[in-house]
Amino acid sequence: MKLLVCIKQVMESASQLKIHSDGKRLCTFESTRYEMNPYDESAVEEAILIKETVDNTHIDVITVGPSHAEDVLRRALGMGADDGIHIIDNSNDFCPPIRIASWISAFAKDRAYDLILTGIMSNDEMNAQTGPMIARILGWPCATAVIKEDLSSDRKSIAIQREIEGGARDVFDISLPCVLTIQTGINTPRYPSLSKVLRAKKKTFTTIEASQLETLRPEAVLDRLVLPQKTAQGIVLEGSALDKSQTLLDILESKGLL
Amino acid sequence: MTEHIAILVEHDGKKIKPATWELFAFTEHLAKLHPAAIHFIMIGEATRNLAQQLSTQTQCQVIAADIKGADTYHGQIYTDAFTRLLSRYPATYIVASHSTSGMDMIPALSIALNGTCITGVENTDKEDQTLYFTRAVSGGKILARLCAPLASASAPLCLTLSPGAFKPIAPDKNAAPDIIHTAVECRQTAMIYKERLASPSLGSNLTKAEVIVSGGRGIQEEENYALIEALADLFPRSAAGASRPICDYGWAEYSQQVGATGTIVSPKLYIACGISGATQHLEGIRDARFIVAINTDSNAPIMQIADVCIVEDLTEFIPLFMETFQKRKRPAD
Ligand SMILES: Cc1cc2nc3c(=O)[nH]c(=O)nc-3n(C[C@H](O)[C@H](O)[C@H](O)COP(=O)(O)OP(=O)(O)OC[C@H]3O[C@@H](n4cnc5c(N)ncnc54)[C@H](O)[C@@H]3O)c2cc1C
């Protein structure tokens, strides 16, 4: 089997967020740390679980991002993926999902993948578009929010459960090749192993300059990033922690909530 | 030529889902900014009755097609059928809910129709003749304002609306129905629907609880979930809940997950500890009557909807609050 997992580097979730003066991106600081989008970690883990049960499985991981996004490829290799592809985009421009999906599908098109996995969405932009767009461009079937998968014994199809509202699951049989976007909870992503991390350090990745790739499809345009307006009618408790706990108690008592 | 806004209807074969009425509220707002006729497009096993009801109540045109297997969402059937219907009855704006089905099909539809795609839209406004759509990024701490300046019937903007962003309209017109019943052929073999499995949160005790104390990633360590349970224990008819990641880590059961893909709760009091307030979590607590948020980050989105905001470290605040509580209860001790 040949698997491709699409992964993205995002800022750590507790990062300081400040809108850049150009209004179109977030500032980066000395303290800014990056990580693999958690949903993508589940996708990488799922690919490795398949590799562990199906002989001759090869896992490619691909990312679109600036030079430092290479770190997530190394992490995926440290977890157990085989090769990395980096579409390098150092432009700092807003990059809509359709562009990323076009680039990834152009790469994947003639490479005979059986399965493409992505996270259900990225934690930073939260579009949830890249996976289903790749599927559509390639003309493959797609299921999003996948919470369980099971390859058929002839490796021609895959039984999946996709999570819907309220946590119920719809079960489908999908023929390969297909695209699945992975929801968390499907597995527990492993930590990279030391030996694999050392091997990944020496690895060279296939690199493609984004500036050489075409973007042909209509795109949404980012006007600017803004801070949400506070709509809170709620009160913010002031004072010491002890003051706050007493005030909270007063409030709950007065509302008859104790 | 009149422009159109198309609403992709969500229903379960028996009832129109509330998400559709949220879409209707949103499109009415959109149509005020950008004059266009709203119509509904629906597919299902037998759409006649629902189409009739929809058109009568809203006074809008309904385009409906009966397709086998379309009462439950099926990615290929839906994308294929809606592509065909929207090619026949084009619209400049195509809107679906940011539900697990809307999320699944809208990106693909936007490509099939040579349009653009914006997901999770919370609002729209107009400036200098351009329509802008805002959506949450970075867990709701930032909003992105986007536009699709070239949107047209031949290159539509396909968008999903964030659940809860617009209050559902309960339309009560009594108009003569205006329905186009049409047939679409869907040949698809690559994806076969098997069955629906029950949610692991079915029968959760959260639905009955009057007070729910929930823990999120802010609890940081599995041991700290005990703090959440201890705080919940102070209240009668209470239960301990959790955000999704806490259940994914195995620190709480899935039956304790609050939110869109867990349990929708409606307690008198909801105490969110170390929970940021992602839209999928907020969807689960929209009917909570009183919300207290304990979070180290005063900018966490939960603070925007909480009735009482407490900017503190939960590992220190919860024990302190419990102590205060016990003292006041038993002043003689
Ligand atoms: C299709 C889909 C469905 C989903 N369904 C659900 C769902 O049903 N329910 C759900 O909950 N999520 C759901 N999610 C996930 C959701 O998007 C968020 O990722 C999740 O709710 C975040 O959980 P959290 O608030 O616990 O974590 P975070 O967003 O990481 O927030 C942690 C918070 O803790 C605060 N904090 C940190 N340390 C402390 C401290 N010491 N004391 C106090 N506060 C602290 C931080 O400031 C932060 O605000 C879904 C996602 C998708 C894509």
PDB file of C-alpha atoms and ligand atoms in Angstrom, chain A residues 13 39 120-121 123 183, chain B residues 103 216-218 220 242-246 257-262 274-278 280-281 294-297 300 312-315, ligand 1:
ATOM      1  CA  SER A  13      -2.134  26.361  21.060  1.00  0.00           C
ATOM      2  CA  TYR A  39      -5.543  16.377  14.039  1.00  0.00           C
ATOM      3  CA  ILE A 120     -10.197  16.939   9.879  1.00  0.00           C
ATOM      4  CA  MET A 121      -9.057  20.557  10.091  1.00  0.00           C
ATOM      5  CA  ASN A 123      -6.151  24.146  14.637  1.00  0.00           C
ATOM      6  CA  GLN A 183     -10.953  13.092  13.798  1.00  0.00           C
TER       7      GLN A 183
ATOM      8  CA  MET B 103     -18.376  20.491   6.132  1.00  0.00           C
ATOM      9  CA  GLY B 216     -10.836  21.081  29.599  1.00  0.00           C
ATOM     10  CA  ARG B 217      -7.200  20.940  28.551  1.00  0.00           C
ATOM     11  CA  GLY B 218      -6.485  23.577  31.184  1.00  0.00           C
ATOM     12  CA  GLN B 220      -3.179  19.777  32.275  1.00  0.00           C
ATOM     13  CA  ALA B 242     -15.370  17.412  29.933  1.00  0.00           C
ATOM     14  CA  SER B 243     -14.270  18.919  26.649  1.00  0.00           C
ATOM     15  CA  ARG B 244     -13.523  16.531  23.828  1.00  0.00           C
ATOM     16  CA  PRO B 245      -9.724  16.402  24.205  1.00  0.00           C
ATOM     17  CA  ILE B 246     -10.097  15.230  27.818  1.00  0.00           C
ATOM     18  CA  GLN B 257     -18.153  14.920  26.620  1.00  0.00           C
ATOM     19  CA  VAL B 258     -20.091  18.148  26.256  1.00  0.00           C
ATOM     20  CA  GLY B 259     -20.559  19.612  22.785  1.00  0.00           C
ATOM     21  CA  ALA B 260     -21.648  19.114  19.196  1.00  0.00           C
ATOM     22  CA  THR B 261     -20.309  15.583  18.970  1.00  0.00           C
ATOM     23  CA  GLY B 262     -20.986  14.742  22.608  1.00  0.00           C
ATOM     24  CA  GLY B 274      -9.841  25.332  31.678  1.00  0.00           C
ATOM     25  CA  ILE B 275     -12.059  25.215  28.611  1.00  0.00           C
ATOM     26  CA  SER B 276     -11.328  27.707  25.821  1.00  0.00           C
ATOM     27  CA  GLY B 277     -14.824  27.801  24.341  1.00  0.00           C
ATOM     28  CA  ALA B 278     -14.430  26.363  20.841  1.00  0.00           C
ATOM     29  CA  GLN B 280     -18.152  22.854  18.939  1.00  0.00           C
ATOM     30  CA  HIS B 281     -18.059  22.999  22.723  1.00  0.00           C
ATOM     31  CA  ILE B 294     -12.511  29.663  35.223  1.00  0.00           C
ATOM     32  CA  ASN B 295      -9.600  30.258  32.882  1.00  0.00           C
ATOM     33  CA  THR B 296      -6.106  31.759  33.069  1.00  0.00           C
ATOM     34  CA  ASP B 297      -6.697  33.544  29.758  1.00  0.00           C
ATOM     35  CA  ALA B 300     -10.458  32.898  25.885  1.00  0.00           C
ATOM     36  CA  GLU B 312      -7.430  32.265  37.761  1.00  0.00           C
ATOM     37  CA  ASP B 313      -5.438  29.047  37.630  1.00  0.00           C
ATOM     38  CA  LEU B 314      -8.003  26.332  38.221  1.00  0.00           C
ATOM     39  CA  THR B 315      -5.602  24.152  40.190  1.00  0.00           C
TER      40      THR B 315
HETATM   41  C1  LIG C   1     -15.967  18.167  14.006  1.00  0.00           C
HETATM   42  C2  LIG C   1     -15.490  18.535  15.373  1.00  0.00           C
HETATM   43  C3  LIG C   1     -16.299  18.260  16.450  1.00  0.00           C
HETATM   44  C4  LIG C   1     -15.897  18.613  17.753  1.00  0.00           C
HETATM   45  N1  LIG C   1     -16.750  18.349  18.790  1.00  0.00           N
HETATM   46  C5  LIG C   1     -16.403  18.765  20.043  1.00  0.00           C
HETATM   47  C6  LIG C   1     -17.288  18.567  21.158  1.00  0.00           C
HETATM   48  O1  LIG C   1     -18.376  17.986  21.042  1.00  0.00           O
HETATM   49  N2  LIG C   1     -16.906  19.019  22.388  1.00  0.00           N
HETATM   50  C7  LIG C   1     -15.712  19.663  22.595  1.00  0.00           C
HETATM   51  O2  LIG C   1     -15.423  20.064  23.730  1.00  0.00           O
HETATM   52  N3  LIG C   1     -14.856  19.844  21.565  1.00  0.00           N
HETATM   53  C8  LIG C   1     -15.166  19.408  20.289  1.00  0.00           C
HETATM   54  N4  LIG C   1     -14.278  19.591  19.271  1.00  0.00           N
HETATM   55  C9  LIG C   1     -12.934  20.130  19.570  1.00  0.00           C
HETATM   56  C10 LIG C   1     -12.927  21.625  19.682  1.00  0.00           C
HETATM   57  O3  LIG C   1     -12.743  22.190  18.402  1.00  0.00           O
HETATM   58  C11 LIG C   1     -11.765  22.094  20.577  1.00  0.00           C
HETATM   59  O4  LIG C   1     -10.567  21.599  20.078  1.00  0.00           O
HETATM   60  C12 LIG C   1     -11.916  21.657  22.028  1.00  0.00           C
HETATM   61  O5  LIG C   1     -13.210  21.941  22.512  1.00  0.00           O
HETATM   62  C13 LIG C   1     -10.884  22.368  22.898  1.00  0.00           C
HETATM   63  O6  LIG C   1     -10.926  21.838  24.195  1.00  0.00           O
HETATM   64  P1  LIG C   1     -10.408  22.684  25.446  1.00  0.00           P
HETATM   65  O7  LIG C   1     -11.170  23.933  25.554  1.00  0.00           O
HETATM   66  O8  LIG C   1     -10.422  21.738  26.592  1.00  0.00           O
HETATM   67  O9  LIG C   1      -8.863  22.929  25.071  1.00  0.00           O
HETATM   68  P2  LIG C   1      -8.123  24.258  24.631  1.00  0.00           P
HETATM   69  O10 LIG C   1      -8.797  24.885  23.488  1.00  0.00           O
HETATM   70  O11 LIG C   1      -6.703  23.890  24.493  1.00  0.00           O
HETATM   71  O12 LIG C   1      -8.304  25.239  25.866  1.00  0.00           O
HETATM   72  C14 LIG C   1      -7.678  25.070  27.093  1.00  0.00           C
HETATM   73  C15 LIG C   1      -8.003  26.292  27.925  1.00  0.00           C
HETATM   74  O13 LIG C   1      -7.489  26.116  29.234  1.00  0.00           O
HETATM   75  C16 LIG C   1      -6.963  27.352  29.690  1.00  0.00           C
HETATM   76  N5  LIG C   1      -5.995  27.025  30.745  1.00  0.00           N
HETATM   77  C17 LIG C   1      -4.738  26.533  30.614  1.00  0.00           C
HETATM   78  N6  LIG C   1      -4.190  26.326  31.815  1.00  0.00           N
HETATM   79  C18 LIG C   1      -5.103  26.674  32.736  1.00  0.00           C
HETATM   80  C19 LIG C   1      -5.113  26.671  34.160  1.00  0.00           C
HETATM   81  N7  LIG C   1      -4.083  26.232  34.870  1.00  0.00           N
HETATM   82  N8  LIG C   1      -6.221  27.115  34.791  1.00  0.00           N
HETATM   83  C20 LIG C   1      -7.294  27.553  34.092  1.00  0.00           C
HETATM   84  N9  LIG C   1      -7.326  27.566  32.742  1.00  0.00           N
HETATM   85  C21 LIG C   1      -6.251  27.129  32.069  1.00  0.00           C
HETATM   86  C22 LIG C   1      -6.380  27.987  28.469  1.00  0.00           C
HETATM   87  O14 LIG C   1      -6.296  29.385  28.630  1.00  0.00           O
HETATM   88  C23 LIG C   1      -7.388  27.586  27.390  1.00  0.00           C
HETATM   89  O15 LIG C   1      -8.392  28.551  27.240  1.00  0.00           O
HETATM   90  C24 LIG C   1     -14.656  19.248  17.968  1.00  0.00           C
HETATM   91  C25 LIG C   1     -13.838  19.507  16.868  1.00  0.00           C
HETATM   92  C26 LIG C   1     -14.236  19.157  15.593  1.00  0.00           C
HETATM   93  C27 LIG C   1     -13.342  19.458  14.446  1.00  0.00           C
END
